[in-house]
Amino acid sequence: MPFVQAGGRRIYYERQGTGPAVLFLHGAGSNGATWWQQLPAFGARHTCITMDIRCFGRSVAPVQEFALDNFVADAIAILDREEVERAVLVGQSLGGFIGLRLSLSHPDRVAAFAACDSSLGIDHPVLLDIFANRRITQRAVNVEQRSLGRWFLENHPEKAQLYAQINHFNPSAHSIPSAEWGEALAALLQPGNLLPVRALSGLACPTLLLVGSEDPIVPVAVMREVAELVEGSELAVIDEAGHSAYFEKPHAVNRHLLDFIARRARY
């Protein structure tokens, strides 16, 4: 099992496939195993790198290290270890926070950026209100698990169960006290940790914003606003999908991502 040493911790990752690299960054309800429906589609033409973000899955670390700066540094350490000069970043939810910051701070390492159902960690008032209200009213379950789309829950209950089981591999499900985990997640949305909306104008790489039509956390209308702020960006809306479109409607998402990468990535 491959690990890279980064910031004093062992960060788990996997590499498979051949071709230009794609780094997949999971959300707060997942870990590297969540991309199982993307890897067969991408592996024939791309080097696919998945990782367990610090504090998730096999990348064990204290919750005090749950910070975007650490996540970005860990991703760079993996690219360095694998001698990948430039990669496409595919980030879902929390992974989009990381992808945006990596794209802004290390533009020379990013061939393109695809944000999937991600509020991006920006200080947009609509996104912040939605997240605050959901934390107050729906405390019992992970914010991503309770945001799956109705079509998916009705038509693929077995995959919805698998989604939950993948999350159960994370320390937050069995080792980190729920109050501490909740505080760590909430801290990402504190003013000092948010990027101003105007920072989006500095995003120079080809950018795709992909969102489920029924995403209760990231409204399509807000992503349309974001697309207007990122010059040359594209928006893709996945019908009848919630907050995890990559898991709920993998064939549609894979098609959009692969087409975008083929046309726009700057390797």
XYZ file of N, CA and C in Angstrom:
801
model
N 0.834 -1.183 0.000
C 0.000 0.000 0.000
C 0.876 1.243 0.000
N 0.711 2.153 -0.937
C 1.593 3.315 -1.010
C 1.180 4.429 -0.049
N 2.142 4.929 0.678
C 1.968 6.096 1.522
C 3.060 7.096 1.173
N 2.763 8.367 1.378
C 3.777 9.394 1.257
C 3.855 10.118 2.599
N 5.052 10.464 3.022
C 5.220 11.242 4.236
C 4.990 12.716 3.912
N 4.080 13.340 4.626
C 3.776 14.752 4.406
C 3.391 15.376 5.734
N 4.081 16.421 6.116
C 3.738 17.098 7.363
C 3.731 16.191 8.565
N 4.618 15.207 8.581
C 4.724 14.320 9.724
C 3.712 13.193 9.747
N 2.910 13.031 8.678
C 1.909 11.977 8.648
C 2.083 11.104 7.410
N 1.560 9.888 7.479
C 1.556 8.985 6.340
C 0.227 9.158 5.609
N 0.304 9.665 4.379
C -0.893 9.930 3.588
C -1.041 8.829 2.548
N -2.194 8.180 2.563
C -2.440 7.039 1.693
C -2.914 7.488 0.318
N -2.406 6.807 -0.704
C -2.881 7.073 -2.061
C -2.702 5.830 -2.915
N -3.351 5.827 -4.068
C -3.210 4.746 -5.039
C -3.046 5.348 -6.423
N -2.313 4.644 -7.278
C -2.103 5.061 -8.665
C -2.417 3.881 -9.576
N -3.194 4.147 -10.622
C -3.479 3.114 -11.620
C -3.777 3.763 -12.960
N -3.722 2.959 -14.018
C -3.947 3.487 -15.358
C -2.697 4.115 -15.943
N -2.807 4.563 -17.201
C -1.688 5.190 -17.890
C -2.187 6.408 -18.658
N -1.276 7.351 -18.851
C -1.621 8.553 -19.604
C -1.534 9.787 -18.726
N -1.989 10.925 -19.226
C -1.973 12.166 -18.445
C -2.719 11.980 -17.120
N -2.221 12.625 -16.089
C -2.694 12.338 -14.740
C -3.964 13.093 -14.373
N -4.812 12.408 -13.590
C -5.988 12.995 -12.956
C -5.901 12.668 -11.469
N -5.979 13.698 -10.634
C -5.976 13.516 -9.184
C -7.398 13.721 -8.676
N -7.952 12.681 -8.047
C -9.310 12.724 -7.533
C -9.284 13.074 -6.044
N -10.054 14.097 -5.674
C -10.105 14.587 -4.299
C -11.527 14.420 -3.768
N -11.688 13.564 -2.790
C -13.025 13.201 -2.311
C -13.606 14.250 -1.368
N -14.878 14.046 -1.029
C -15.578 14.943 -0.126
C -15.538 14.467 1.311
N -16.230 15.202 2.179
C -16.176 14.927 3.612
C -16.989 13.701 4.019
N -17.745 13.112 3.094
C -18.480 11.893 3.397
C -17.853 10.666 2.779
N -16.581 10.754 2.393
C -15.993 9.686 1.593
C -14.521 9.498 1.939
N -13.848 8.739 1.099
C -12.396 8.576 1.113
C -12.021 8.095 -0.284
N -10.787 7.705 -0.481
C -10.337 7.370 -1.823
C -11.111 6.249 -2.495
N -11.744 5.370 -1.714
C -12.492 4.250 -2.280
C -13.745 4.696 -3.019
N -14.166 5.917 -2.804
C -15.445 6.377 -3.357
C -15.436 6.538 -4.875
N -14.232 6.552 -5.482
C -14.122 6.792 -6.928
C -14.180 5.509 -7.743
N -14.703 4.423 -7.193
C -14.684 3.132 -7.886
C -15.444 3.155 -9.208
N -16.395 4.054 -9.369
C -17.144 4.118 -10.628
C -16.466 5.010 -11.663
N -15.467 5.766 -11.241
C -14.708 6.591 -12.181
C -13.473 5.864 -12.704
N -12.829 5.073 -11.883
C -11.533 4.508 -12.259
C -11.569 3.648 -13.520
N -12.550 2.770 -13.712
C -12.553 1.994 -14.962
C -12.726 2.871 -16.195
N -13.493 3.946 -16.079
C -13.739 4.819 -17.229
C -12.525 5.680 -17.567
N -11.773 6.071 -16.553
C -10.642 6.978 -16.763
C -9.337 6.230 -16.988
N -9.204 5.029 -16.418
C -7.911 4.351 -16.391
C -7.354 3.977 -17.745
N -8.211 3.825 -18.752
C -7.732 3.429 -20.068
C -6.951 4.528 -20.760
N -7.190 5.773 -20.365
C -6.514 6.888 -21.032
C -5.813 7.844 -20.086
N -5.962 7.607 -18.781
C -5.366 8.517 -17.806
C -4.702 7.761 -16.667
N -3.641 8.334 -16.138
C -3.108 7.906 -14.854
C -4.033 8.456 -13.781
N -4.630 7.584 -13.009
C -5.600 7.982 -11.989
C -4.961 7.888 -10.606
N -4.978 8.987 -9.888
C -4.444 9.019 -8.530
C -5.584 9.342 -7.584
N -5.844 8.438 -6.660
C -6.807 8.675 -5.601
C -6.060 8.742 -4.279
N -6.604 9.469 -3.326
C -5.953 9.600 -2.034
C -7.006 9.653 -0.942
N -6.599 9.244 0.239
C -7.386 9.498 1.432
C -6.879 10.812 2.008
N -7.712 11.835 1.959
C -7.313 13.125 2.521
C -6.993 12.954 4.001
N -6.070 13.747 4.498
C -5.670 13.690 5.906
C -6.910 13.680 6.818
N -6.904 12.781 7.793
C -8.008 12.560 8.738
C -9.114 11.684 8.164
N -8.945 11.174 6.947
C -9.934 10.293 6.328
C -9.291 8.943 6.007
N -10.100 7.885 6.058
C -9.636 6.572 5.625
C -8.341 6.158 6.295
N -7.350 5.859 5.458
C -6.074 5.337 5.947
C -5.050 6.429 6.223
N -5.411 7.687 5.987
C -4.509 8.814 6.275
C -4.807 9.328 7.680
N -4.342 8.572 8.648
C -4.685 8.833 10.047
C -3.934 10.060 10.551
N -4.676 10.974 11.174
C -4.092 12.182 11.743
C -5.074 12.742 12.758
N -4.575 13.474 13.770
C -5.493 14.082 14.739
C -6.354 15.147 14.081
N -7.547 15.318 14.608
C -8.496 16.247 14.006
C -7.969 17.681 14.022
N -7.018 17.965 14.889
C -6.431 19.304 14.931
C -5.681 19.642 13.641
N -5.361 18.624 12.833
C -4.664 18.848 11.560
C -5.618 18.912 10.375
N -6.901 18.968 10.665
C -7.916 19.088 9.626
C -7.907 20.540 9.140
N -7.122 20.801 8.108
C -6.935 22.173 7.628
C -6.605 22.151 6.148
N -7.118 23.124 5.427
C -6.942 23.152 3.975
C -5.487 23.271 3.573
N -4.693 24.011 4.314
C -3.271 24.113 3.980
C -2.606 22.742 4.022
N -2.950 21.942 5.017
C -2.405 20.585 5.100
C -2.868 19.738 3.926
N -4.149 19.842 3.572
C -4.684 19.032 2.477
C -3.978 19.354 1.159
N -3.761 20.635 0.908
C -3.071 21.044 -0.328
C -1.644 20.515 -0.320
N -0.953 20.670 0.802
C 0.435 20.194 0.891
C 0.515 18.687 0.697
N -0.451 17.951 1.222
C -0.463 16.496 1.062
C -0.639 16.121 -0.411
N -1.531 16.817 -1.107
C -1.743 16.526 -2.529
C -0.484 16.804 -3.337
N 0.175 17.906 -3.044
C 1.422 18.234 -3.745
C 2.486 17.180 -3.455
N 2.547 16.699 -2.223
C 3.532 15.672 -1.867
C 3.317 14.405 -2.682
N 2.070 14.044 -2.916
C 1.779 12.859 -3.726
C 2.186 13.085 -5.177
N 1.862 14.242 -5.739
C 2.270 14.534 -7.116
C 3.785 14.506 -7.241
N 4.487 15.052 -6.242
C 5.952 15.033 -6.267
C 6.484 13.606 -6.187
N 5.917 12.829 -5.296
C 6.364 11.441 -5.123
C 6.197 10.655 -6.416
N 5.112 10.901 -7.124
C 4.831 10.174 -8.361
C 5.394 10.868 -9.597
N 6.150 11.943 -9.389
C 6.800 12.696 -10.472
C 5.785 13.146 -11.526
N 4.656 13.628 -11.043
C 3.602 14.170 -11.902
C 3.750 15.687 -11.917
N 4.109 16.226 -13.062
C 4.317 17.664 -13.149
C 3.000 18.433 -13.165
N 2.028 17.916 -13.903
C 0.728 18.587 -14.012
C -0.372 17.532 -13.996
N -1.450 17.847 -13.307
C -2.578 16.925 -13.235
C -3.879 17.698 -13.349
N -4.882 17.036 -13.864
C -6.250 17.545 -13.760
C -6.738 17.233 -12.351
N -7.352 18.195 -11.704
C -7.919 18.003 -10.376
C -9.428 17.818 -10.498
N -9.931 16.713 -9.953
C -11.369 16.478 -9.878
C -11.714 16.444 -8.401
N -12.412 17.477 -7.929
C -12.698 17.585 -6.509
C -14.184 17.639 -6.224
N -14.658 16.711 -5.385
C -16.069 16.689 -5.012
C -16.241 17.312 -3.630
N -17.150 18.273 -3.506
C -17.486 18.912 -2.237
C -16.213 19.432 -1.554
N -15.806 18.864 -0.421
C -14.579 19.293 0.236
C -13.391 19.219 -0.718
N -13.371 18.205 -1.578
C -12.289 18.090 -2.550
C -12.210 19.294 -3.472
N -13.357 19.949 -3.726
C -13.354 21.165 -4.520
C -12.714 22.331 -3.791
N -12.875 22.365 -2.443
C -12.168 23.383 -1.649
C -10.660 23.256 -1.898
N -10.191 21.995 -1.808
C -8.758 21.736 -1.957
C -8.307 22.052 -3.380
N -9.099 21.607 -4.357
C -8.734 21.835 -5.749
C -8.640 23.305 -6.087
N -9.563 24.119 -5.579
C -9.518 25.553 -5.853
C -8.265 26.170 -5.275
N -7.965 25.851 -4.041
C -6.781 26.451 -3.418
C -5.485 25.967 -4.060
N -5.446 24.709 -4.432
C -4.261 24.201 -5.111
C -4.098 24.883 -6.474
N -5.210 25.087 -7.175
C -5.159 25.735 -8.489
C -4.678 27.177 -8.384
N -5.054 27.858 -7.302
C -4.648 29.248 -7.122
C -3.207 29.363 -6.630
N -2.791 28.443 -5.766
C -1.458 28.557 -5.158
C -0.367 27.857 -5.959
N -0.728 26.861 -6.768
C 0.244 26.108 -7.562
C -0.262 25.967 -9.001
N -0.480 27.067 -9.693
C -1.071 26.978 -11.036
C -0.238 26.178 -12.024
N 1.075 26.109 -11.793
C 1.948 25.362 -12.696
C 1.751 23.855 -12.585
N 1.042 23.383 -11.537
C 0.839 21.944 -11.346
C -0.535 21.487 -11.823
N -1.363 22.410 -12.301
C -2.768 22.096 -12.587
C -3.045 22.226 -14.081
N -3.431 21.108 -14.709
C -3.779 21.108 -16.130
C -5.212 21.561 -16.354
N -6.083 21.319 -15.383
C -7.474 21.753 -15.419
C -8.070 21.420 -14.064
N -9.215 22.040 -13.770
C -9.867 21.843 -12.484
C -11.350 21.613 -12.712
N -11.871 20.511 -12.158
C -13.302 20.213 -12.207
C -13.829 20.156 -10.783
N -14.718 21.071 -10.458
C -15.345 21.117 -9.137
C -16.713 20.464 -9.230
N -16.903 19.390 -8.502
C -18.144 18.611 -8.578
C -18.961 18.806 -7.301
N -20.115 19.441 -7.426
C -20.992 19.652 -6.273
C -20.215 20.238 -5.102
N -19.486 21.309 -5.360
C -18.651 21.913 -4.321
C -18.990 23.378 -4.133
N -19.135 23.772 -2.875
C -19.321 25.188 -2.564
C -18.000 25.936 -2.572
N -16.893 25.203 -2.746
C -15.563 25.758 -2.999
C -14.940 26.487 -1.810
N -15.628 26.581 -0.715
C -15.075 27.299 0.428
C -14.964 28.788 0.194
N -15.921 29.345 -0.529
C -15.943 30.781 -0.778
C -17.015 31.429 0.095
N -16.915 32.740 0.255
C -17.802 33.425 1.194
C -19.091 33.916 0.532
N -19.701 33.051 -0.247
C -20.975 33.391 -0.873
C -22.082 33.236 0.172
N -22.873 34.260 0.424
C -23.844 34.211 1.526
C -24.890 33.111 1.387
N -25.335 32.805 0.180
C -26.341 31.759 0.003
C -25.777 30.405 0.418
N -24.561 30.104 -0.012
C -23.945 28.829 0.331
C -23.728 28.705 1.834
N -23.299 29.771 2.474
C -23.048 29.731 3.917
C -24.341 29.562 4.702
N -25.407 30.208 4.276
C -26.696 30.060 4.957
C -27.216 28.629 4.837
N -27.068 28.044 3.669
C -27.542 26.676 3.468
C -26.812 25.722 4.403
N -25.509 25.840 4.447
C -24.737 24.922 5.278
C -25.056 25.119 6.753
N -25.170 26.361 7.200
C -25.470 26.633 8.607
C -26.823 26.050 8.991
N -27.813 26.211 8.150
C -29.147 25.697 8.451
C -29.176 24.176 8.489
N -28.432 23.530 7.599
C -28.433 22.067 7.571
C -27.716 21.504 8.783
N -26.683 22.154 9.263
C -25.992 21.677 10.472
C -26.903 21.764 11.683
N -27.711 22.799 11.741
C -28.588 22.980 12.893
C -29.748 21.990 12.879
N -30.337 21.780 11.711
C -31.578 21.009 11.632
C -31.373 19.526 11.361
N -30.171 19.126 10.886
C -29.958 17.732 10.521
C -28.613 17.253 11.051
N -28.516 17.180 12.360
C -27.233 16.877 12.982
C -26.858 15.397 12.924
N -27.847 14.505 12.767
C -27.604 13.094 13.052
C -26.696 12.404 12.051
N -26.683 12.849 10.792
C -25.992 12.113 9.743
C -25.040 13.049 9.019
N -23.984 12.483 8.461
C -23.041 13.274 7.687
C -23.756 14.123 6.648
N -23.281 15.357 6.477
C -23.954 16.310 5.589
C -24.060 15.802 4.158
N -23.085 15.005 3.714
C -23.150 14.480 2.360
C -24.092 13.292 2.259
N -24.104 12.423 3.258
C -24.993 11.266 3.212
C -26.457 11.689 3.145
N -26.817 12.731 3.864
C -28.217 13.146 3.874
C -28.554 14.044 2.697
N -27.651 14.178 1.745
C -27.869 15.051 0.600
C -27.887 14.292 -0.717
N -28.053 12.997 -0.658
C -28.205 12.211 -1.875
C -29.555 12.523 -2.523
N -29.597 12.442 -3.850
C -30.807 12.780 -4.579
C -31.906 11.730 -4.436
N -33.155 12.169 -4.581
C -34.295 11.272 -4.429
C -34.273 10.153 -5.461
N -33.944 10.471 -6.717
C -33.908 9.438 -7.767
C -32.941 8.327 -7.383
N -31.787 8.691 -6.876
C -30.776 7.716 -6.506
C -31.263 6.853 -5.349
N -31.832 7.473 -4.329
C -32.302 6.721 -3.171
C -33.408 5.749 -3.550
N -34.267 6.130 -4.485
C -35.382 5.277 -4.890
C -34.960 4.159 -5.834
N -33.980 4.439 -6.694
C -33.605 3.487 -7.735
C -32.368 2.668 -7.422
N -31.536 3.147 -6.500
C -30.305 2.425 -6.171
C -30.085 2.384 -4.660
N -31.013 1.793 -3.921
C -30.832 1.746 -2.464
C -29.580 0.980 -2.059
N -29.181 0.002 -2.879
C -27.975 -0.767 -2.549
C -26.718 0.099 -2.654
N -26.674 0.995 -3.636
C -25.527 1.893 -3.761
C -25.550 2.971 -2.679
N -26.737 3.382 -2.270
C -26.836 4.331 -1.162
C -26.272 3.714 0.108
N -26.527 2.418 0.286
C -25.961 1.718 1.443
C -24.447 1.612 1.324
N -23.951 1.349 0.120
C -22.511 1.292 -0.099
C -21.873 2.648 0.189
N -22.527 3.716 -0.231
C -22.016 5.064 0.036
C -21.809 5.267 1.536
N -22.788 4.835 2.320
C -22.675 4.953 3.773
C -21.548 4.073 4.312
N -21.408 2.880 3.779
C -20.369 1.969 4.257
C -18.974 2.515 3.971
N -18.795 3.131 2.811
C -17.489 3.735 2.496
C -17.148 4.805 3.527
N -18.146 5.602 3.903
C -17.913 6.628 4.912
C -17.526 6.014 6.257
N -18.031 4.824 6.536
C -17.747 4.188 7.820
C -16.283 3.764 7.943
N -15.536 3.796 6.846
C -14.100 3.515 6.931
C -13.347 4.687 7.570
N -13.964 5.841 7.675
C -13.281 7.044 8.144
C -13.207 7.097 9.665
N -12.129 7.630 10.208
C -12.023 7.780 11.669
C -13.183 8.561 12.280
N -13.777 9.474 11.504
C -14.900 10.250 12.037
C -16.096 9.373 12.373
N -16.154 8.178 11.784
C -17.271 7.265 12.035
C -17.037 6.363 13.235
N -15.765 6.253 13.675
C -15.510 5.285 14.742
C -14.492 5.732 15.790
N -13.710 6.769 15.523
C -12.650 7.113 16.457
C -12.658 8.574 16.909
N -13.088 9.465 16.046
C -13.104 10.885 16.387
C -14.471 11.234 16.966
N -14.530 11.816 18.160
C -15.830 12.198 18.735
C -16.612 13.096 17.789
N -17.913 12.859 17.709
C -18.734 13.577 16.740
C -18.692 15.084 16.950
N -18.627 15.520 18.200
C -18.583 16.965 18.458
C -17.298 17.575 17.895
N -16.170 16.875 18.064
C -14.902 17.382 17.540
C -14.926 17.416 16.015
N -15.500 16.385 15.416
C -15.563 16.330 13.956
C -16.457 17.446 13.413
N -17.572 17.645 14.059
C -18.460 18.720 13.641
C -17.803 20.080 13.734
N -17.033 20.289 14.784
C -16.323 21.562 14.939
C -15.262 21.735 13.861
N -14.597 20.639 13.496
C -13.567 20.723 12.457
C -14.178 21.087 11.118
N -15.313 20.472 10.783
C -15.985 20.790 9.529
C -16.470 22.234 9.531
N -17.067 22.653 10.647
C -17.589 24.016 10.727
C -16.470 25.048 10.628
N -15.287 24.699 11.133
C -14.172 25.647 11.116
C -13.771 26.014 9.700
N -13.974 25.100 8.741
C -13.617 25.407 7.358
C -14.421 26.580 6.811
N -15.589 26.820 7.415
C -16.482 27.862 6.919
C -16.444 29.109 7.796
N -15.462 29.181 8.680
C -15.265 30.405 9.443
C -14.635 31.468 8.547
N -14.924 32.741 8.807
C -14.441 33.815 7.914
C -12.971 33.735 7.567
N -12.130 33.411 8.536
C -10.693 33.385 8.265
C -10.251 32.269 7.345
N -11.104 31.256 7.158
C -10.757 30.123 6.305
C -11.426 30.162 4.940
N -12.280 31.145 4.717
C -12.987 31.251 3.449
C -12.229 32.134 2.474
N -12.381 31.823 1.194
C -11.853 32.703 0.159
C -12.939 33.700 -0.241
N -12.563 34.951 -0.469
C -13.556 35.893 -0.982
C -13.994 35.488 -2.381
N -15.232 35.772 -2.712
C -15.744 35.416 -4.031
C -14.863 35.996 -5.127
N -14.315 37.183 -4.905
C -13.489 37.831 -5.936
C -12.227 37.032 -6.259
N -11.824 36.115 -5.362
C -10.628 35.302 -5.620
C -10.826 34.399 -6.829
N -12.070 34.126 -7.180
C -12.341 33.270 -8.328
C -11.805 33.854 -9.624
N -11.676 35.156 -9.679
C -11.163 35.786 -10.897
C -9.704 35.439 -11.142
N -9.022 34.949 -10.121
C -7.630 34.553 -10.275
C -7.436 33.129 -10.744
N -8.529 32.429 -10.987
C -8.446 31.034 -11.433
C -8.165 31.022 -12.932
N -6.941 30.650 -13.287
C -6.501 30.769 -14.679
C -6.587 29.472 -15.462
N -6.726 28.334 -14.804
C -6.748 27.048 -15.512
C -8.144 26.784 -16.086
N -8.243 25.926 -17.097
C -9.561 25.511 -17.578
C -10.379 24.938 -16.425
N -11.630 25.377 -16.312
C -12.436 25.034 -15.139
C -13.815 24.537 -15.554
N -14.222 23.425 -14.954
C -15.566 22.881 -15.126
C -16.259 22.893 -13.772
N -17.461 23.435 -13.735
C -18.315 23.397 -12.553
C -19.443 22.418 -12.843
N -19.456 21.323 -12.120
C -20.449 20.274 -12.349
C -21.315 20.161 -11.100
N -22.638 20.124 -11.283
C -23.525 20.123 -10.123
C -24.791 19.327 -10.431
N -25.290 18.620 -9.429
C -26.544 17.902 -9.570
C -27.719 18.857 -9.544
N -28.726 18.588 -10.355
C -29.881 19.487 -10.432
C -30.644 19.554 -9.116
N -30.505 18.515 -8.258
C -31.207 18.485 -6.983
C -30.255 18.650 -5.794
N -29.077 19.174 -6.041
C -28.111 19.357 -4.953
C -28.674 20.363 -3.947
N -28.936 19.933 -2.699
C -29.515 20.852 -1.717
C -28.489 21.761 -1.053
N -27.204 21.508 -1.288
C -26.147 22.294 -0.654
C -25.559 23.311 -1.618
N -25.451 22.934 -2.879
C -24.843 23.798 -3.901
C -25.880 24.043 -4.993
N -26.663 25.101 -4.889
C -27.711 25.354 -5.878
C -27.136 25.639 -7.261
N -27.847 25.176 -8.277
C -27.427 25.429 -9.647
C -27.317 26.935 -9.900
N -28.239 27.713 -9.351
C -28.225 29.162 -9.578
C -26.931 29.798 -9.087
N -26.425 29.328 -7.957
C -25.165 29.877 -7.440
C -24.007 29.475 -8.337
N -24.025 28.240 -8.830
C -22.945 27.824 -9.720
C -22.967 28.592 -11.032
N -24.136 29.021 -11.452
C -24.195 29.879 -12.644
C -23.501 31.211 -12.357
N -23.696 31.746 -11.169
C -22.995 32.973 -10.779
C -21.489 32.757 -10.781
N -21.067 31.636 -10.185
C -19.637 31.341 -10.119
C -19.047 31.206 -11.518
N -19.767 30.545 -12.407
C -19.273 30.355 -13.773
C -19.037 31.692 -14.464
N -19.849 32.680 -14.156
C -19.670 33.996 -14.767
C -18.432 34.708 -14.238
N -17.974 34.315 -13.044
C -16.810 34.957 -12.438
C -15.492 34.316 -12.859
N -15.556 33.086 -13.364
C -14.345 32.378 -13.784
C -14.297 32.399 -15.307
N -13.401 33.178 -15.829
C -13.343 33.374 -17.280
C -13.118 32.049 -18.002
N -13.964 31.791 -19.005
C -13.815 30.596 -19.823
C -14.283 29.310 -19.179
N -14.898 29.395 -17.999
C -15.338 28.174 -17.323
C -16.583 27.601 -17.980
N -16.846 26.333 -17.688
C -18.007 25.638 -18.204
C -18.851 25.139 -17.045
N -20.154 25.034 -17.279
C -21.081 24.522 -16.271
C -21.813 23.317 -16.834
N -21.863 22.240 -16.061
C -22.615 21.038 -16.442
C -23.571 20.698 -15.310
N -24.841 20.525 -15.643
C -25.868 20.176 -14.660
C -26.311 18.739 -14.909
N -26.250 17.912 -13.880
C -26.605 16.500 -13.986
C -28.034 16.326 -13.483
N -28.920 15.921 -14.369
C -30.337 15.786 -14.034
C -30.563 14.733 -12.955
N -31.497 15.019 -12.059
C -31.952 14.086 -11.021
C -30.813 13.584 -10.138
N -29.823 14.428 -9.908
C -28.725 14.055 -9.016
C -28.664 15.043 -7.862
N -28.247 14.547 -6.704
C -28.091 15.379 -5.528
C -26.665 15.863 -5.377
N -26.169 15.823 -4.141
C -24.858 16.417 -3.834
C -23.683 15.541 -4.244
N -23.919 14.313 -4.592
C -22.833 13.406 -4.984
C -23.108 12.848 -6.368
N -23.201 13.732 -7.335
C -23.550 13.326 -8.697
C -22.578 12.290 -9.244
N -21.305 12.383 -8.887
C -20.306 11.432 -9.380
C -20.641 10.005 -8.968
N -21.294 9.843 -7.814
C -21.665 8.534 -7.288
C -23.064 8.131 -7.747
N -23.958 9.113 -7.848
C -25.352 8.848 -8.187
C -25.568 8.625 -9.683
N -24.906 9.425 -10.501
C -25.052 9.349 -11.959
C -23.655 9.269 -12.593
N -22.916 8.188 -12.314
C -21.513 8.127 -12.734
C -21.312 8.183 -14.236
N -22.185 7.568 -15.016
C -21.974 7.544 -16.463
C -22.086 8.947 -17.043
N -23.068 9.711 -16.605
C -23.226 11.082 -17.086
C -22.062 11.953 -16.636
N -21.669 11.810 -15.384
C -20.557 12.619 -14.866
C -19.259 12.258 -15.574
N -18.990 10.971 -15.733
C -17.759 10.559 -16.408
C -17.701 11.100 -17.828
N -18.824 11.072 -18.512
C -18.871 11.585 -19.883
C -18.524 13.075 -19.932
N -19.098 13.840 -19.038
C -18.803 15.274 -18.990
C -17.330 15.524 -18.644
N -16.833 14.813 -17.655
C -15.454 15.033 -17.221
C -14.454 14.657 -18.310
N -14.633 13.494 -18.911
C -13.688 13.051 -19.930
C -13.720 13.950 -21.156
N -14.894 14.404 -21.529
C -14.995 15.331 -22.655
C -14.295 16.647 -22.339
N -14.528 17.173 -21.152
C -13.894 18.427 -20.725
C -12.377 18.290 -20.725
N -11.879 17.196 -20.155
C -10.429 16.996 -20.083
C -9.821 16.890 -21.489
N -10.487 16.143 -22.360
C -9.963 15.962 -23.726
C -9.884 17.292 -24.474
N -10.849 18.163 -24.242
C -10.895 19.430 -24.976
C -10.064 20.535 -24.345
N -9.945 20.530 -23.013
C -9.462 21.744 -22.350
C -8.186 21.586 -21.542
N -7.855 20.362 -21.118
C -6.708 20.214 -20.209
C -5.412 20.674 -20.868
N -4.579 21.355 -20.108
C -3.301 21.892 -20.583
C -2.148 21.114 -19.927
N -1.935 19.924 -20.433
C -0.839 19.112 -19.901
C 0.497 19.610 -20.433
